[in-house]
PDB file of C-alpha atoms in Angstrom:
ATOM      1  CA  UNK U   1       4.550 -41.194 134.876  1.00 62.00           C
ATOM      2  CA  UNK U   2       3.374 -38.618 132.290  1.00 68.00           C
ATOM      3  CA  UNK U   3       5.181 -35.318 131.912  1.00 71.00           C
ATOM      4  CA  UNK U   4       3.223 -32.417 133.408  1.00 77.00           C
ATOM      5  CA  UNK U   5       4.376 -29.094 131.939  1.00 76.00           C
ATOM      6  CA  UNK U   6       2.929 -25.811 133.131  1.00 83.00           C
ATOM      7  CA  UNK U   7      -0.410 -24.572 131.811  1.00 85.00           C
ATOM      8  CA  UNK U   8       1.289 -21.868 129.721  1.00 85.00           C
ATOM      9  CA  UNK U   9       3.547 -24.460 128.078  1.00 82.00           C
ATOM     10  CA  UNK U  10       0.543 -26.688 127.341  1.00 82.00           C
ATOM     11  CA  UNK U  11      -1.397 -23.736 125.891  1.00 85.00           C
ATOM     12  CA  UNK U  12       1.557 -22.720 123.720  1.00 84.00           C
ATOM     13  CA  UNK U  13       1.932 -26.310 122.532  1.00 83.00           C
ATOM     14  CA  UNK U  14      -1.766 -26.572 121.761  1.00 83.00           C
ATOM     15  CA  UNK U  15      -1.725 -23.270 119.848  1.00 81.00           C
ATOM     16  CA  UNK U  16       1.308 -24.416 117.833  1.00 76.00           C
ATOM     17  CA  UNK U  17      -0.353 -27.731 116.964  1.00 80.00           C
ATOM     18  CA  UNK U  18      -3.587 -25.964 115.975  1.00 77.00           C
ATOM     19  CA  UNK U  19      -1.720 -23.612 113.644  1.00 73.00           C
ATOM     20  CA  UNK U  20       0.739 -26.098 112.181  1.00 71.00           C
ATOM     21  CA  UNK U  21      -1.689 -29.009 111.946  1.00 73.00           C
ATOM     22  CA  UNK U  22      -2.893 -27.999 108.491  1.00 75.00           C
ATOM     23  CA  UNK U  23      -0.889 -27.734 105.285  1.00 73.00           C
ATOM     24  CA  UNK U  24      -1.589 -23.980 105.190  1.00 73.00           C
ATOM     25  CA  UNK U  25      -0.560 -23.528 108.818  1.00 77.00           C
ATOM     26  CA  UNK U  26       2.609 -25.556 108.391  1.00 79.00           C
ATOM     27  CA  UNK U  27       3.544 -23.570 105.297  1.00 79.00           C
ATOM     28  CA  UNK U  28       3.101 -20.349 107.274  1.00 81.00           C
ATOM     29  CA  UNK U  29       5.413 -21.710 109.982  1.00 81.00           C
ATOM     30  CA  UNK U  30       8.021 -22.612 107.358  1.00 85.00           C
ATOM     31  CA  UNK U  31       7.614 -19.165 105.760  1.00 86.00           C
ATOM     32  CA  UNK U  32       8.203 -17.423 109.086  1.00 87.00           C
ATOM     33  CA  UNK U  33      11.292 -19.564 109.733  1.00 87.00           C
ATOM     34  CA  UNK U  34      12.672 -18.989 106.227  1.00 89.00           C
ATOM     35  CA  UNK U  35      12.391 -15.189 106.631  1.00 90.00           C
ATOM     36  CA  UNK U  36      13.152 -14.875 110.343  1.00 92.00           C
ATOM     37  CA  UNK U  37      16.325 -16.976 110.613  1.00 92.00           C
ATOM     38  CA  UNK U  38      18.354 -14.942 108.079  1.00 92.00           C
ATOM     39  CA  UNK U  39      17.149 -11.736 109.782  1.00 92.00           C
ATOM     40  CA  UNK U  40      18.288 -13.046 113.165  1.00 92.00           C
ATOM     41  CA  UNK U  41      21.595 -14.028 111.555  1.00 92.00           C
ATOM     42  CA  UNK U  42      22.139 -10.401 110.550  1.00 91.00           C
ATOM     43  CA  UNK U  43      21.974  -9.358 114.204  1.00 91.00           C
ATOM     44  CA  UNK U  44      24.603 -11.875 115.331  1.00 89.00           C
ATOM     45  CA  UNK U  45      27.929 -10.324 116.366  1.00 89.00           C
ATOM     46  CA  UNK U  46      30.997 -11.217 114.304  1.00 87.00           C
ATOM     47  CA  UNK U  47      32.343 -13.524 117.039  1.00 91.00           C
ATOM     48  CA  UNK U  48      29.290 -15.776 116.415  1.00 91.00           C
ATOM     49  CA  UNK U  49      30.103 -16.255 112.727  1.00 91.00           C
ATOM     50  CA  UNK U  50      29.411 -20.012 112.877  1.00 93.00           C
ATOM     51  CA  UNK U  51      25.935 -19.416 114.307  1.00 92.00           C
ATOM     52  CA  UNK U  52      25.316 -16.655 111.760  1.00 92.00           C
ATOM     53  CA  UNK U  53      26.159 -18.965 108.835  1.00 93.00           C
ATOM     54  CA  UNK U  54      24.075 -21.803 110.292  1.00 94.00           C
ATOM     55  CA  UNK U  55      20.995 -19.587 110.714  1.00 93.00           C
ATOM     56  CA  UNK U  56      21.289 -18.408 107.109  1.00 92.00           C
ATOM     57  CA  UNK U  57      21.591 -22.005 105.888  1.00 92.00           C
ATOM     58  CA  UNK U  58      18.618 -23.160 107.954  1.00 92.00           C
ATOM     59  CA  UNK U  59      16.539 -20.285 106.580  1.00 91.00           C
ATOM     60  CA  UNK U  60      17.621 -21.169 103.042  1.00 89.00           C
ATOM     61  CA  UNK U  61      16.662 -24.824 103.504  1.00 88.00           C
ATOM     62  CA  UNK U  62      13.243 -23.904 104.893  1.00 88.00           C
ATOM     63  CA  UNK U  63      12.764 -21.706 101.839  1.00 86.00           C
ATOM     64  CA  UNK U  64      13.776 -24.550  99.506  1.00 85.00           C
ATOM     65  CA  UNK U  65      11.334 -26.853 101.290  1.00 83.00           C
ATOM     66  CA  UNK U  66       8.541 -24.417 100.444  1.00 83.00           C
ATOM     67  CA  UNK U  67       9.656 -24.265  96.798  1.00 84.00           C
ATOM     68  CA  UNK U  68       9.552 -28.053  96.492  1.00 82.00           C
ATOM     69  CA  UNK U  69       6.086 -28.314  98.054  1.00 80.00           C
ATOM     70  CA  UNK U  70       4.793 -25.804  95.517  1.00 80.00           C
ATOM     71  CA  UNK U  71       6.389 -27.787  92.702  1.00 76.00           C
ATOM     72  CA  UNK U  72       4.001 -30.677  93.316  1.00 69.00           C
ATOM     73  CA  UNK U  73       0.825 -28.720  93.677  1.00 65.00           C
ATOM     74  CA  UNK U  74      -1.560 -29.758  96.475  1.00 63.00           C
ATOM     75  CA  UNK U  75      -2.915 -26.495  97.917  1.00 71.00           C
ATOM     76  CA  UNK U  76       0.058 -24.633  96.422  1.00 76.00           C
ATOM     77  CA  UNK U  77       1.511 -24.132  92.986  1.00 83.00           C
ATOM     78  CA  UNK U  78       0.212 -24.003  89.435  1.00 85.00           C
ATOM     79  CA  UNK U  79      -2.614 -26.574  89.736  1.00 86.00           C
ATOM     80  CA  UNK U  80      -4.249 -24.636  92.574  1.00 86.00           C
ATOM     81  CA  UNK U  81      -3.806 -21.293  90.846  1.00 89.00           C
ATOM     82  CA  UNK U  82      -5.308 -22.665  87.621  1.00 89.00           C
ATOM     83  CA  UNK U  83      -8.199 -24.120  89.601  1.00 89.00           C
ATOM     84  CA  UNK U  84      -8.864 -20.689  91.074  1.00 90.00           C
ATOM     85  CA  UNK U  85      -8.764 -19.019  87.639  1.00 93.00           C
ATOM     86  CA  UNK U  86     -11.121 -21.611  86.117  1.00 93.00           C
ATOM     87  CA  UNK U  87     -13.498 -22.210  89.053  1.00 91.00           C
ATOM     88  CA  UNK U  88     -13.101 -19.068  91.200  1.00 90.00           C
ATOM     89  CA  UNK U  89     -12.366 -21.448  94.058  1.00 86.00           C
ATOM     90  CA  UNK U  90     -10.727 -18.876  96.348  1.00 85.00           C
ATOM     91  CA  UNK U  91     -12.968 -15.845  95.892  1.00 86.00           C
ATOM     92  CA  UNK U  92     -15.067 -16.695  98.930  1.00 85.00           C
ATOM     93  CA  UNK U  93     -18.301 -15.008  99.876  1.00 87.00           C
ATOM     94  CA  UNK U  94     -17.265 -11.442  99.147  1.00 90.00           C
ATOM     95  CA  UNK U  95     -19.962  -9.318  97.530  1.00 91.00           C
ATOM     96  CA  UNK U  96     -17.532  -6.741  96.101  1.00 93.00           C
ATOM     97  CA  UNK U  97     -16.664  -7.865  92.564  1.00 94.00           C
ATOM     98  CA  UNK U  98     -13.366  -5.982  92.755  1.00 96.00           C
ATOM     99  CA  UNK U  99     -12.230  -8.302  95.576  1.00 95.00           C
ATOM    100  CA  UNK U 100     -13.234 -11.315  93.535  1.00 93.00           C
ATOM    101  CA  UNK U 101     -11.327 -10.030  90.493  1.00 95.00           C
ATOM    102  CA  UNK U 102      -8.271  -9.302  92.641  1.00 96.00           C
ATOM    103  CA  UNK U 103      -8.179 -12.900  93.896  1.00 94.00           C
ATOM    104  CA  UNK U 104      -8.283 -14.183  90.306  1.00 95.00           C
ATOM    105  CA  UNK U 105      -5.673 -11.633  89.191  1.00 96.00           C
ATOM    106  CA  UNK U 106      -3.387 -12.806  91.993  1.00 95.00           C
ATOM    107  CA  UNK U 107      -3.566 -16.317  90.560  1.00 94.00           C
ATOM    108  CA  UNK U 108      -2.510 -14.956  87.165  1.00 96.00           C
ATOM    109  CA  UNK U 109       0.566 -13.360  88.771  1.00 96.00           C
ATOM    110  CA  UNK U 110       1.432 -16.726  90.283  1.00 93.00           C
ATOM    111  CA  UNK U 111       1.302 -18.316  86.815  1.00 93.00           C
ATOM    112  CA  UNK U 112       4.365 -16.177  86.137  1.00 94.00           C
ATOM    113  CA  UNK U 113       5.942 -16.550  89.554  1.00 94.00           C
ATOM    114  CA  UNK U 114       5.867 -20.319  90.102  1.00 92.00           C
ATOM    115  CA  UNK U 115       7.536 -21.459  86.852  1.00 93.00           C
ATOM    116  CA  UNK U 116      10.280 -18.877  87.346  1.00 94.00           C
ATOM    117  CA  UNK U 117      10.726 -19.919  90.974  1.00 92.00           C
ATOM    118  CA  UNK U 118      11.030 -23.558  89.924  1.00 92.00           C
ATOM    119  CA  UNK U 119      13.500 -22.670  87.161  1.00 95.00           C
ATOM    120  CA  UNK U 120      15.637 -20.776  89.695  1.00 94.00           C
ATOM    121  CA  UNK U 121      15.469 -23.754  92.051  1.00 91.00           C
ATOM    122  CA  UNK U 122      16.491 -26.215  89.311  1.00 93.00           C
ATOM    123  CA  UNK U 123      19.257 -23.918  88.066  1.00 95.00           C
ATOM    124  CA  UNK U 124      20.602 -23.517  91.605  1.00 92.00           C
ATOM    125  CA  UNK U 125      20.454 -27.208  92.540  1.00 91.00           C
ATOM    126  CA  UNK U 126      21.720 -28.608  89.214  1.00 95.00           C
ATOM    127  CA  UNK U 127      23.452 -25.809  87.281  1.00 95.00           C
ATOM    128  CA  UNK U 128      25.176 -28.200  84.872  1.00 97.00           C
ATOM    129  CA  UNK U 129      21.886 -29.825  83.916  1.00 96.00           C
ATOM    130  CA  UNK U 130      19.997 -26.497  83.859  1.00 96.00           C
ATOM    131  CA  UNK U 131      22.487 -23.773  82.803  1.00 96.00           C
ATOM    132  CA  UNK U 132      20.156 -20.845  83.443  1.00 96.00           C
ATOM    133  CA  UNK U 133      20.730 -17.205  84.324  1.00 97.00           C
ATOM    134  CA  UNK U 134      19.403 -17.766  87.830  1.00 96.00           C
ATOM    135  CA  UNK U 135      19.923 -14.166  88.973  1.00 96.00           C
ATOM    136  CA  UNK U 136      17.844 -12.713  86.123  1.00 97.00           C
ATOM    137  CA  UNK U 137      15.097 -15.316  86.537  1.00 97.00           C
ATOM    138  CA  UNK U 138      15.016 -14.678  90.281  1.00 95.00           C
ATOM    139  CA  UNK U 139      14.616 -10.925  89.763  1.00 97.00           C
ATOM    140  CA  UNK U 140      11.841 -11.534  87.239  1.00 97.00           C
ATOM    141  CA  UNK U 141      10.030 -13.873  89.651  1.00 95.00           C
ATOM    142  CA  UNK U 142      10.194 -11.100  92.259  1.00 95.00           C
ATOM    143  CA  UNK U 143       8.334  -8.778  89.866  1.00 97.00           C
ATOM    144  CA  UNK U 144       5.394 -11.210  89.833  1.00 97.00           C
ATOM    145  CA  UNK U 145       5.626 -11.614  93.604  1.00 93.00           C
ATOM    146  CA  UNK U 146       5.522  -7.830  94.143  1.00 96.00           C
ATOM    147  CA  UNK U 147       2.508  -7.591  91.814  1.00 97.00           C
ATOM    148  CA  UNK U 148       0.762 -10.240  93.967  1.00 95.00           C
ATOM    149  CA  UNK U 149       1.540  -8.215  97.109  1.00 95.00           C
ATOM    150  CA  UNK U 150       0.280  -4.923  95.636  1.00 97.00           C
ATOM    151  CA  UNK U 151      -2.961  -6.587  94.540  1.00 97.00           C
ATOM    152  CA  UNK U 152      -3.310  -8.211  97.974  1.00 95.00           C
ATOM    153  CA  UNK U 153      -2.873  -4.877  99.770  1.00 96.00           C
ATOM    154  CA  UNK U 154      -5.602  -3.329  97.623  1.00 97.00           C
ATOM    155  CA  UNK U 155      -7.892  -6.365  98.037  1.00 96.00           C
ATOM    156  CA  UNK U 156      -7.363  -6.312 101.812  1.00 95.00           C
ATOM    157  CA  UNK U 157      -8.355  -2.647 101.867  1.00 96.00           C
ATOM    158  CA  UNK U 158     -11.547  -3.523  99.956  1.00 96.00           C
ATOM    159  CA  UNK U 159     -12.220  -6.456 102.325  1.00 95.00           C
ATOM    160  CA  UNK U 160     -12.035  -4.147 105.321  1.00 94.00           C
ATOM    161  CA  UNK U 161     -14.439  -1.735 103.624  1.00 95.00           C
ATOM    162  CA  UNK U 162     -16.919  -4.553 103.021  1.00 93.00           C
ATOM    163  CA  UNK U 163     -16.581  -5.792 106.591  1.00 90.00           C
ATOM    164  CA  UNK U 164     -17.145  -2.296 107.957  1.00 91.00           C
ATOM    165  CA  UNK U 165     -20.311  -2.025 105.825  1.00 91.00           C
ATOM    166  CA  UNK U 166     -21.497  -5.361 107.231  1.00 87.00           C
ATOM    167  CA  UNK U 167     -20.718  -4.190 110.761  1.00 87.00           C
ATOM    168  CA  UNK U 168     -22.607  -0.919 110.195  1.00 89.00           C
ATOM    169  CA  UNK U 169     -25.610  -2.853 108.888  1.00 87.00           C
ATOM    170  CA  UNK U 170     -25.586  -5.097 111.973  1.00 84.00           C
ATOM    171  CA  UNK U 171     -25.306  -2.019 114.189  1.00 84.00           C
ATOM    172  CA  UNK U 172     -28.236  -0.306 112.452  1.00 87.00           C
ATOM    173  CA  UNK U 173     -30.553  -3.279 112.940  1.00 85.00           C
ATOM    174  CA  UNK U 174     -29.429  -3.679 116.562  1.00 79.00           C
ATOM    175  CA  UNK U 175     -27.740  -7.041 116.221  1.00 79.00           C
ATOM    176  CA  UNK U 176     -24.098  -5.935 116.585  1.00 73.00           C
ATOM    177  CA  UNK U 177     -22.446  -7.549 119.594  1.00 74.00           C
ATOM    178  CA  UNK U 178     -18.863  -8.075 120.738  1.00 70.00           C
ATOM    179  CA  UNK U 179     -19.065 -11.552 119.176  1.00 69.00           C
ATOM    180  CA  UNK U 180     -19.836 -10.387 115.636  1.00 63.00           C
ATOM    181  CA  UNK U 181     -17.530  -7.373 115.359  1.00 64.00           C
ATOM    182  CA  UNK U 182     -14.576  -7.503 112.974  1.00 58.00           C
ATOM    183  CA  UNK U 183     -11.947  -9.303 114.996  1.00 54.00           C
ATOM    184  CA  UNK U 184      -9.090 -10.553 112.814  1.00 48.00           C
ATOM    185  CA  UNK U 185      -6.948  -8.764 110.232  1.00 45.00           C
ATOM    186  CA  UNK U 186      -5.965 -12.039 108.554  1.00 47.00           C
ATOM    187  CA  UNK U 187      -9.485 -12.947 107.428  1.00 50.00           C
ATOM    188  CA  UNK U 188      -9.968 -14.256 103.917  1.00 47.00           C
ATOM    189  CA  UNK U 189     -13.727 -14.793 103.890  1.00 46.00           C
ATOM    190  CA  UNK U 190     -16.473 -12.771 105.567  1.00 43.00           C
ATOM    191  CA  UNK U 191     -17.256 -15.774 107.745  1.00 42.00           C
ATOM    192  CA  UNK U 192     -13.645 -15.831 108.940  1.00 44.00           C
ATOM    193  CA  UNK U 193     -13.951 -12.285 110.281  1.00 43.00           C
ATOM    194  CA  UNK U 194     -17.488 -12.004 111.579  1.00 37.00           C
ATOM    195  CA  UNK U 195     -19.497 -14.295 113.771  1.00 34.00           C
ATOM    196  CA  UNK U 196     -23.168 -14.137 112.956  1.00 29.00           C
ATOM    197  CA  UNK U 197     -25.755 -14.361 115.764  1.00 26.00           C
TER     198      UNK U 197
END
């Protein structure tokens, strides 16, 4: 006889499968786990030291998993970033040229970040084979990562401005409805944020 969980459990399961069913979605899940578990570990009382250490290790392994997936490329890593720089493959349908330039500039920051991240990974896993100053390389990789974040914050601000202009235009011509209002702060393309009638 099949298992019959509650509707809320089935909905939660369906939502999880929808989000984690793509490479991007799965990477986001791994990212959340790699950041969240060490944070939870910090809140553990001293008497739960074993749990605290385990959570930190799990978070570290999830983080290493993400590093190794980016080493090979696919939708992550240097090949994808180079493809974006050469072909503007991630700029989307944005009309604002500043947004488009920001997306390309972010790929340039990753050309610095990924090799450093991989060097840190290799130097941590096999220090005798790769005798590198891992701490310095890690700090330097963080500089590129912070640059990516600063550019992303500015580009997101510009995206919202463009979406608001689109919304105003729809409102002026009388075609703005609840279905085509800006609805999601995580949108990457205009089509991801607005539904057109």
